[in-house]
Amino acid sequence: MDAALIWEWIIKSVVILLVMTGGFAYVTLYERRVLARMQVRIGPNRVGWQGLLQPVADGIKLIFKEELTPVGADRLIFILAPVITVIPALIVTAVVPWGTEVNLFGRIVPLRLADINVAVLYILSVTSISVYGITLAGWSSNNKYAMLGGLRATAQMISYELALGMAFVGPILWTGSMSLGDIVSAQKNLWFVVIMPLGFIIYVIASLAEVNRSPFDMPEAEQELTAGYHTEYSGMKFALFFMAEYIKMIGVSMIGATLFLGGYQGPFVDAYPWLGPIYLFIKVALWLFFMIWVRATLPRFRYDRLMAFGWKVLLPLSLLYIVVTAVLRLLVGG
Amino acid sequence: MITGILFFDVMAVLVISTSIGMLVSRNAVYSALFLVLNFASVAVLYVTLGAPFIAMAQVTVYAGAIMILFLFVIMLLGAERLEGESTIRGQRLFGGLLAVILLGELTWMAVFQSGLSPAALTMPASDFAGPTQIGLTLFNTYLLPFEVTSFILLVAIIGAIILTKTDNIGKRIIRPGKD
């Protein structure tokens, strides 16, 4: 293990963290602009050209806001909860490949940080840890709305994590590997969304619920729970929850694009490896557009229907999808 | 080699201190969180042993699913605070005694049975705990225990459903004809 390799890893990690946090800032602007267009408004367009400096202004505003800690809150956990929420969101995409290999100043650099052979399980375990932040935020605030929001979020995320995990099984079965690099290579000629459309649909629904996006934004249903688990949070602590939600959106889009939409694969990617990250970026941007579109279109689910849908419809469907995929795999020959 | 031993020492201290923290904490939520940290640090030990699959499964299943349900129950019952001293007399003394006996037993095993020589320990193959190997072992060598376990889990799931649906089932058992 030479020093250059360690430096390479550090630089790649920094790049991932910067891309994710910068991505967060601009996804908020993207969402506000797209939502505004869908509602026949203009959206933020005053700060900078086309509103491009709006996220910077928002960030400065949030930094200078007063930070409040409610009386009777559990101080340590109240401070830790936003951190526990943000870290899993930041590290979950470490296993996603962005491309093949490029020649950078005479050094062959693979465009991926960690292509481990248990990548899919890594994603599952990191997402399962991120539930803690929300639960603890709700509990430590010493506020009944926050508590109810936290409990709802926990129940929802645990329920939909099952379907999400099941949706991962299809690509694993087809490729015979848990490494995302292998899964992308196997989609060179045909994207998995064509072979397993049911798995793709299950992934889309479950991932919306996993990141608490509309129509599954139950934990923060304003009309019932004021703001759910982050009711008592203000200033940068609130910003961290906000950040976690948007980074998770980018994360599930990246993982979904990698599992079902061919990841960095696209025309001429073999000849020009730099096209890989660009293709991945386009797919993620389209996926994010779809998520915003869903938010603008669908009303919120009722809570009991959400749980019933998760356990009685989505879970049996995902079991069926695994059986069908396994049979198909045997018929195609493997 | 030295860095490996140092890393192991740090992790071992972390594992032991988090489990002690879980035991002595007076707040049930903190106990649960200490246990989560404990699972996570044990998972790191699995990674250093070359078994990433088991490490990830450990985090997903224990830290991610089971402990969050524990936390859920603690929060729903509002049973975070432990009131006063424990009600069973002499519990601590007896527990301490048992712990000393266990420690003595483990030391005896480590010193006299294996002789504490590194030569006695053989490294397994580097891919001994890969997903493929675990799958093959489970479905070839341990097929029957695996099936029995899944059957027990199925029974437990059905039991949980019946326990939460007592009203309807009770009516049906009492008046089978009228339903």
XYZ file of C-alpha atoms in Angstrom:
513
model
C 0.000 0.000 0.000
C 1.880 3.048 -1.191
C 1.359 6.631 -0.112
C 0.029 7.662 -3.522
C -2.832 5.204 -3.207
C -3.797 6.560 0.202
C -3.722 10.101 -1.184
C -5.876 8.939 -4.077
C -8.472 7.578 -1.640
C -8.433 10.740 0.456
C -8.875 12.951 -2.616
C -11.749 10.789 -3.876
C -13.472 10.894 -0.467
C -13.153 14.681 -0.364
C -14.561 14.880 -3.892
C -17.560 12.723 -2.868
C -18.236 14.834 0.214
C -17.961 18.083 -1.759
C -20.159 16.796 -4.577
C -22.798 15.634 -2.098
C -22.889 18.843 -0.038
C -22.706 21.052 -3.137
C -25.350 18.838 -4.725
C -27.550 19.378 -1.670
C -27.351 23.141 -2.075
C -28.298 23.045 -5.716
C -30.986 20.359 -5.397
C -32.882 22.729 -3.093
C -32.740 25.413 -5.783
C -33.626 22.836 -8.485
C -36.628 21.697 -6.451
C -37.874 25.225 -5.792
C -37.527 26.252 -9.431
C -39.172 23.084 -10.804
C -41.990 23.201 -8.234
C -42.596 26.834 -9.063
C -42.785 26.085 -12.777
C -45.262 23.277 -12.130
C -47.415 25.620 -10.056
C -47.205 28.397 -12.699
C -44.924 30.573 -10.557
C -41.387 31.774 -11.216
C -39.537 30.707 -8.067
C -36.345 32.229 -6.631
C -34.612 34.136 -9.460
C -33.303 37.273 -7.745
C -30.036 36.217 -6.087
C -27.476 35.862 -8.831
C -28.175 34.877 -12.418
C -31.398 32.774 -12.512
C -31.228 32.531 -8.706
C -27.989 30.531 -8.816
C -26.648 32.181 -5.638
C -29.848 31.503 -3.674
C -28.408 28.434 -1.825
C -25.455 30.556 -0.645
C -27.830 33.199 0.701
C -29.912 30.492 2.428
C -26.802 28.992 3.985
C -25.588 32.347 5.353
C -29.046 33.032 6.746
C -29.193 29.651 8.521
C -25.722 30.067 10.043
C -26.732 33.348 11.678
C -30.029 32.041 13.067
C -30.352 31.564 16.814
C -29.930 27.994 18.044
C -32.505 27.001 20.631
C -32.499 23.996 22.926
C -35.868 23.287 24.534
C -36.185 23.059 28.323
C -36.105 19.443 29.448
C -34.445 18.247 26.251
C -31.726 15.622 26.487
C -28.875 17.950 25.482
C -26.277 15.412 24.343
C -28.642 13.435 22.143
C -30.371 16.604 20.948
C -27.035 17.774 19.535
C -25.942 14.358 18.283
C -29.184 13.511 16.426
C -28.630 15.787 13.390
C -25.051 14.507 13.089
C -26.206 10.869 13.194
C -28.706 11.707 10.449
C -26.245 13.435 8.133
C -23.236 11.104 8.285
C -24.937 7.978 6.843
C -26.403 10.119 4.062
C -22.919 11.417 3.202
C -21.163 8.045 3.163
C -23.806 5.844 1.542
C -22.676 6.535 -2.038
C -19.040 5.602 -1.349
C -19.597 2.241 -3.080
C -21.212 3.630 -6.247
C -18.911 3.601 -9.300
C -18.922 6.764 -11.431
C -17.070 5.344 -14.402
C -14.398 2.920 -15.557
C -10.810 4.154 -15.507
C -9.200 7.377 -16.637
C -5.639 8.350 -17.298
C -4.862 11.300 -15.043
C -1.329 12.782 -15.367
C 0.053 9.404 -16.387
C -1.646 7.511 -13.571
C -4.502 5.061 -14.187
C -7.246 6.147 -11.783
C -10.396 4.031 -11.406
C -13.446 6.283 -11.125
C -14.787 4.662 -7.967
C -13.870 4.874 -4.307
C -14.607 1.407 -2.904
C -15.789 -1.390 -5.160
C -16.290 -3.871 -2.318
C -17.928 -7.261 -2.822
C -20.660 -6.530 -0.249
C -21.570 -3.097 -1.615
C -25.317 -3.729 -1.670
C -25.297 -4.878 1.954
C -23.208 -1.820 2.850
C -25.929 0.425 1.424
C -28.591 -1.422 3.425
C -26.679 -1.226 6.683
C -25.879 2.475 6.278
C -29.501 3.354 5.479
C -30.665 1.342 8.479
C -28.352 3.400 10.734
C -29.749 6.675 9.412
C -33.113 5.876 11.047
C -31.538 6.470 14.469
C -30.987 10.170 13.935
C -34.653 10.830 13.257
C -35.891 8.656 16.142
C -33.494 10.245 18.614
C -34.296 13.755 17.392
C -37.962 13.093 18.100
C -37.262 11.621 21.520
C -34.698 14.111 22.790
C -36.737 17.220 21.900
C -39.148 16.670 24.809
C -42.055 17.659 22.578
C -45.029 15.452 21.813
C -45.261 16.427 18.143
C -41.580 15.723 17.631
C -41.915 12.408 19.467
C -44.897 11.302 17.360
C -43.122 12.400 14.199
C -40.015 10.460 15.184
C -41.990 7.303 15.955
C -43.900 7.559 12.679
C -40.694 8.028 10.743
C -39.121 5.005 12.413
C -42.100 2.749 11.723
C -42.292 3.918 8.131
C -38.594 3.553 7.401
C -38.369 0.075 8.945
C -41.407 -1.085 6.969
C -40.181 0.208 3.643
C -36.585 -0.870 4.212
C -37.771 -4.472 3.728
C -39.212 -3.765 0.286
C -36.120 -1.719 -0.577
C -33.843 -4.607 0.382
C -35.952 -6.997 -1.679
C -35.680 -4.684 -4.708
C -31.878 -5.022 -4.478
C -32.112 -8.812 -4.828
C -33.051 -8.813 -8.534
C -29.842 -7.212 -9.845
C -27.808 -9.361 -7.409
C -29.470 -12.558 -8.698
C -28.895 -11.572 -12.310
C -25.263 -10.572 -11.870
C -24.275 -13.119 -9.253
C -22.370 -10.433 -7.370
C -23.049 -7.838 -4.712
C -20.491 -5.418 -6.103
C -22.082 -2.407 -7.812
C -19.204 -2.356 -10.302
C -20.158 -5.843 -11.511
C -23.849 -4.910 -11.547
C -23.146 -1.926 -13.814
C -20.887 -3.959 -16.118
C -23.657 -6.542 -16.510
C -25.976 -3.826 -17.837
C -23.743 -2.963 -20.773
C -26.210 -4.126 -23.412
C -29.520 -4.137 -21.555
C -30.553 -2.101 -18.523
C -32.071 -4.079 -15.678
C -35.189 -1.912 -15.755
C -36.159 -3.778 -18.966
C -35.629 -7.216 -17.414
C -37.213 -6.469 -14.022
C -39.658 -3.564 -14.331
C -41.502 -4.719 -11.202
C -38.325 -4.451 -9.134
C -37.716 -0.965 -10.522
C -41.228 0.181 -9.526
C -40.830 -1.321 -6.042
C -37.479 0.449 -5.678
C -38.933 3.802 -6.727
C -41.850 3.566 -4.262
C -39.793 2.219 -1.360
C -37.025 4.764 -1.878
C -39.533 7.632 -1.791
C -40.742 6.311 1.564
C -37.180 5.752 2.775
C -36.193 9.381 2.267
C -39.555 10.597 3.652
C -40.508 12.357 0.458
C -44.009 13.199 -0.644
C -46.421 11.340 -0.943
C -44.848 9.541 2.042
C -43.737 12.628 3.990
C -45.765 11.431 6.960
C -43.133 12.192 9.643
C -43.415 15.904 8.936
C -47.094 16.186 8.053
C -47.525 19.911 8.811
C -51.268 19.796 9.405
C -51.014 17.078 12.052
C -47.562 17.341 13.601
C -46.409 20.957 13.023
C -43.037 19.880 11.613
C -42.598 16.336 12.956
C -39.280 15.235 14.380
C -37.442 18.505 13.674
C -40.066 20.796 15.243
C -37.678 21.994 17.967
C -34.589 22.365 15.784
C -33.401 25.723 14.537
C -30.386 27.259 12.848
C -27.628 24.948 11.598
C -29.049 21.911 13.414
C -32.209 22.269 11.348
C -30.057 22.799 8.272
C -28.362 19.448 8.935
C -31.713 17.614 8.837
C -32.598 19.499 5.689
C -29.222 18.577 4.231
C -29.664 14.904 5.141
C -33.007 14.744 3.336
C -31.642 16.202 0.107
C -28.404 14.222 0.192
C -30.456 11.072 0.701
C -32.481 12.040 -2.371
C -29.279 12.265 -4.404
C -28.079 8.998 -2.837
C -31.173 6.938 -3.681
C -31.185 8.400 -7.198
C -27.547 7.415 -7.699
C -28.078 3.926 -6.303
C -31.290 3.439 -8.287
C -29.652 4.618 -11.501
C -26.754 2.233 -10.828
C -28.958 -0.775 -10.065
C -31.605 -0.399 -12.754
C -30.646 2.287 -15.298
C -27.158 1.131 -16.174
C -25.194 3.499 -13.915
C -22.399 5.148 -15.877
C -23.087 3.060 -19.005
C -23.992 4.898 -22.189
C -22.895 5.283 -25.794
C -19.118 5.735 -26.379
C -18.316 5.344 -22.686
C -15.616 2.764 -23.518
C -13.792 5.124 -25.835
C -14.191 8.211 -23.646
C -14.243 7.193 -19.945
C -14.930 10.784 -18.873
C -18.446 10.360 -20.279
C -19.243 7.928 -17.417
C -19.733 10.510 -14.647
C -21.657 12.718 -17.090
C -24.108 9.927 -17.946
C -24.551 9.149 -14.248
C -25.136 12.837 -13.545
C -27.822 13.071 -16.257
C -29.600 9.980 -14.926
C -29.516 11.310 -11.344
C -30.818 14.709 -12.484
C -33.731 13.055 -14.311
C -34.493 10.868 -11.287
C -34.512 13.937 -9.016
C -36.817 15.688 -11.467
C -39.184 12.718 -11.199
C -39.147 12.940 -7.375
C -39.994 16.657 -7.483
C -42.686 15.998 -10.068
C -44.250 13.388 -7.743
C -44.192 15.906 -4.901
C -45.964 18.495 -7.033
C -48.591 15.995 -8.178
C -49.622 13.589 -5.419
C -51.358 14.339 -2.109
C -50.074 12.780 1.110
C -51.008 9.213 2.054
C -53.009 8.569 5.200
C -50.754 6.959 7.827
C -52.626 3.654 8.305
C -52.945 3.245 4.528
C -49.218 3.811 4.209
C -48.437 0.963 6.617
C -51.067 -1.317 5.063
C -49.659 -0.594 1.595
C -46.121 -1.331 2.711
C -46.837 -4.621 4.419
C -49.793 -6.009 2.454
C -49.019 -4.879 -1.094
C -45.371 -3.933 -1.508
C -43.816 -6.779 0.505
C -45.783 -9.650 -1.167
C -45.164 -8.043 -4.574
C -41.443 -7.887 -3.904
C -41.411 -11.577 -2.906
C -43.208 -12.398 -6.174
C -40.662 -10.275 -8.053
C -37.765 -12.229 -6.570
C -39.311 -15.578 -7.572
C -40.071 -14.337 -11.110
C -36.556 -12.922 -11.503
C -34.980 -16.166 -10.262
C -37.061 -18.267 -12.698
C -36.248 -15.897 -15.577
C -32.558 -16.096 -14.734
C -32.681 -19.906 -14.885
C -34.580 -19.849 -18.204
C -32.145 -17.390 -19.794
C -29.301 -19.586 -18.556
C -26.707 -18.734 -15.977
C 1.648 -5.770 12.157
C 2.096 -3.261 14.978
C -0.620 -0.985 13.587
C -2.915 -3.998 13.354
C -2.375 -4.845 17.030
C -2.811 -1.222 18.066
C -6.034 -0.985 16.078
C -7.293 -4.190 17.655
C -6.481 -2.856 21.137
C -8.403 0.357 20.513
C -11.391 -1.561 19.172
C -11.275 -4.058 22.050
C -11.311 -1.235 24.601
C -14.222 0.323 22.730
C -16.174 -2.964 22.687
C -15.661 -3.543 26.420
C -16.317 0.044 27.486
C -19.527 0.291 25.451
C -20.838 -2.925 26.978
C -19.993 -1.675 30.485
C -21.683 1.617 29.592
C -24.794 -0.290 28.563
C -24.862 -2.101 31.915
C -24.323 0.869 34.227
C -26.351 3.498 32.375
C -29.414 4.611 34.355
C -31.299 5.713 31.249
C -32.709 2.959 29.046
C -32.270 4.989 25.851
C -28.563 5.482 26.598
C -28.256 1.754 27.329
C -29.770 0.942 23.952
C -27.413 3.388 22.221
C -24.377 1.910 23.979
C -25.461 -1.497 22.723
C -25.697 -0.118 19.170
C -22.146 1.248 19.472
C -21.066 -2.128 20.793
C -22.572 -3.936 17.767
C -20.921 -1.445 15.431
C -17.477 -1.865 16.984
C -17.801 -5.661 16.920
C -18.680 -5.289 13.223
C -15.423 -3.367 12.711
C -13.576 -6.299 14.341
C -15.263 -8.645 11.838
C -14.016 -6.461 8.981
C -10.456 -6.629 10.286
C -10.818 -10.414 10.465
C -11.648 -10.441 6.739
C -15.374 -11.108 7.074
C -17.102 -8.002 5.648
C -20.285 -9.913 4.852
C -20.819 -10.868 8.501
C -19.943 -7.330 9.578
C -22.544 -5.795 7.274
C -25.163 -8.362 8.275
C -24.419 -7.593 11.926
C -24.954 -3.861 11.422
C -28.060 -4.269 9.248
C -29.819 -6.837 11.420
C -28.773 -6.030 14.984
C -27.896 -2.330 14.973
C -30.296 -1.385 12.209
C -33.417 -3.443 12.784
C -33.528 -5.063 16.212
C -32.140 -2.210 18.299
C -34.367 0.350 16.625
C -37.358 -1.757 17.694
C -35.972 -1.857 21.255
C -35.669 1.922 21.171
C -39.184 2.150 19.802
C -40.610 0.127 22.679
C -38.633 2.091 25.300
C -39.921 5.372 23.889
C -43.528 4.195 23.529
C -43.659 2.902 27.101
C -41.915 6.024 28.427
C -39.727 3.746 30.537
C -36.457 5.622 30.038
C -35.615 6.314 33.672
C -34.675 3.600 36.116
C -36.046 4.446 39.569
C -33.833 3.969 42.649
C -31.830 0.865 43.401
C -32.532 -2.589 42.012
C -35.193 -4.552 43.852
C -33.443 -7.927 44.007
C -31.079 -7.967 47.023
C -27.483 -9.031 46.551
C -27.888 -8.974 42.767
C -24.747 -6.953 42.152
C -22.581 -9.099 44.397
C -23.815 -12.292 42.769
C -23.410 -10.837 39.279
C -19.877 -9.687 40.060
C -19.011 -13.120 41.383
C -20.292 -14.802 38.218
C -18.335 -12.318 36.085
C -15.108 -13.123 37.960
C -15.735 -16.860 37.484
C -16.320 -16.372 33.745
C -13.189 -14.262 33.404
C -11.158 -16.921 35.215
C -12.575 -19.613 32.956
C -11.728 -17.657 29.797
C -8.198 -16.927 31.019
C -7.673 -20.576 31.830
C -8.860 -21.572 28.356
C -6.659 -18.979 26.683
C -3.527 -19.719 28.676
C -3.638 -23.484 29.191
C -5.681 -24.843 26.310
C -4.256 -22.836 23.405
C -0.954 -22.060 25.125
C -1.125 -18.407 23.976
C 1.218 -19.149 21.087
C 0.375 -17.492 17.777
C 1.596 -20.599 15.969
C -1.382 -22.535 17.316
C -3.746 -20.206 15.458
C -4.141 -20.831 11.757
C -5.421 -18.176 9.386
C -8.447 -19.290 7.366
C -8.589 -18.737 3.615
C -8.974 -15.071 2.705
C -12.441 -15.566 1.175
C -13.753 -17.915 3.879
C -16.552 -15.513 4.814
C -17.535 -14.173 1.395
C -21.219 -14.140 0.444
C -20.753 -17.132 -1.876
C -18.996 -19.260 0.745
C -21.606 -18.466 3.386
C -24.411 -19.306 0.973
C -22.804 -22.601 -0.028
C -22.173 -23.587 3.598
C -25.704 -22.674 4.676
C -27.431 -24.545 1.875
C -25.128 -27.576 1.746
C -23.726 -28.371 5.182
C -26.390 -26.762 7.362
C -29.516 -27.123 5.226
C -31.662 -28.764 7.926
C -30.864 -26.291 10.747
C -31.404 -23.461 8.262
C -34.855 -24.759 7.286
C -35.805 -25.422 10.919
C -34.788 -21.871 11.854
C -36.849 -20.368 9.062
C -39.811 -22.508 10.132
C -39.501 -21.277 13.744
C -39.337 -17.694 12.482
C -42.469 -18.273 10.392
C -44.279 -19.612 13.453
C -43.156 -16.546 15.425
C -44.486 -14.220 12.705
C -47.872 -15.956 12.678
C -47.906 -15.862 16.488
C -47.268 -12.111 16.480
C -50.117 -11.560 14.025
C -52.518 -13.658 16.131
C -51.516 -11.851 19.344
C -52.379 -8.473 17.841
C -55.671 -9.767 16.425
C -57.065 -11.436 19.577
C -60.564 -9.948 19.290
C -61.589 -11.396 15.950
C -59.976 -14.772 16.537
C -61.602 -15.076 19.967
C -65.043 -14.429 18.538
C -64.516 -17.003 15.856
C -63.428 -19.639 18.337
C -66.391 -19.007 20.652
C -69.074 -18.858 17.972
C -67.843 -20.804 15.004
C -71.238 -21.051 13.309
C -72.354 -17.428 13.325
C -69.381 -15.778 11.672
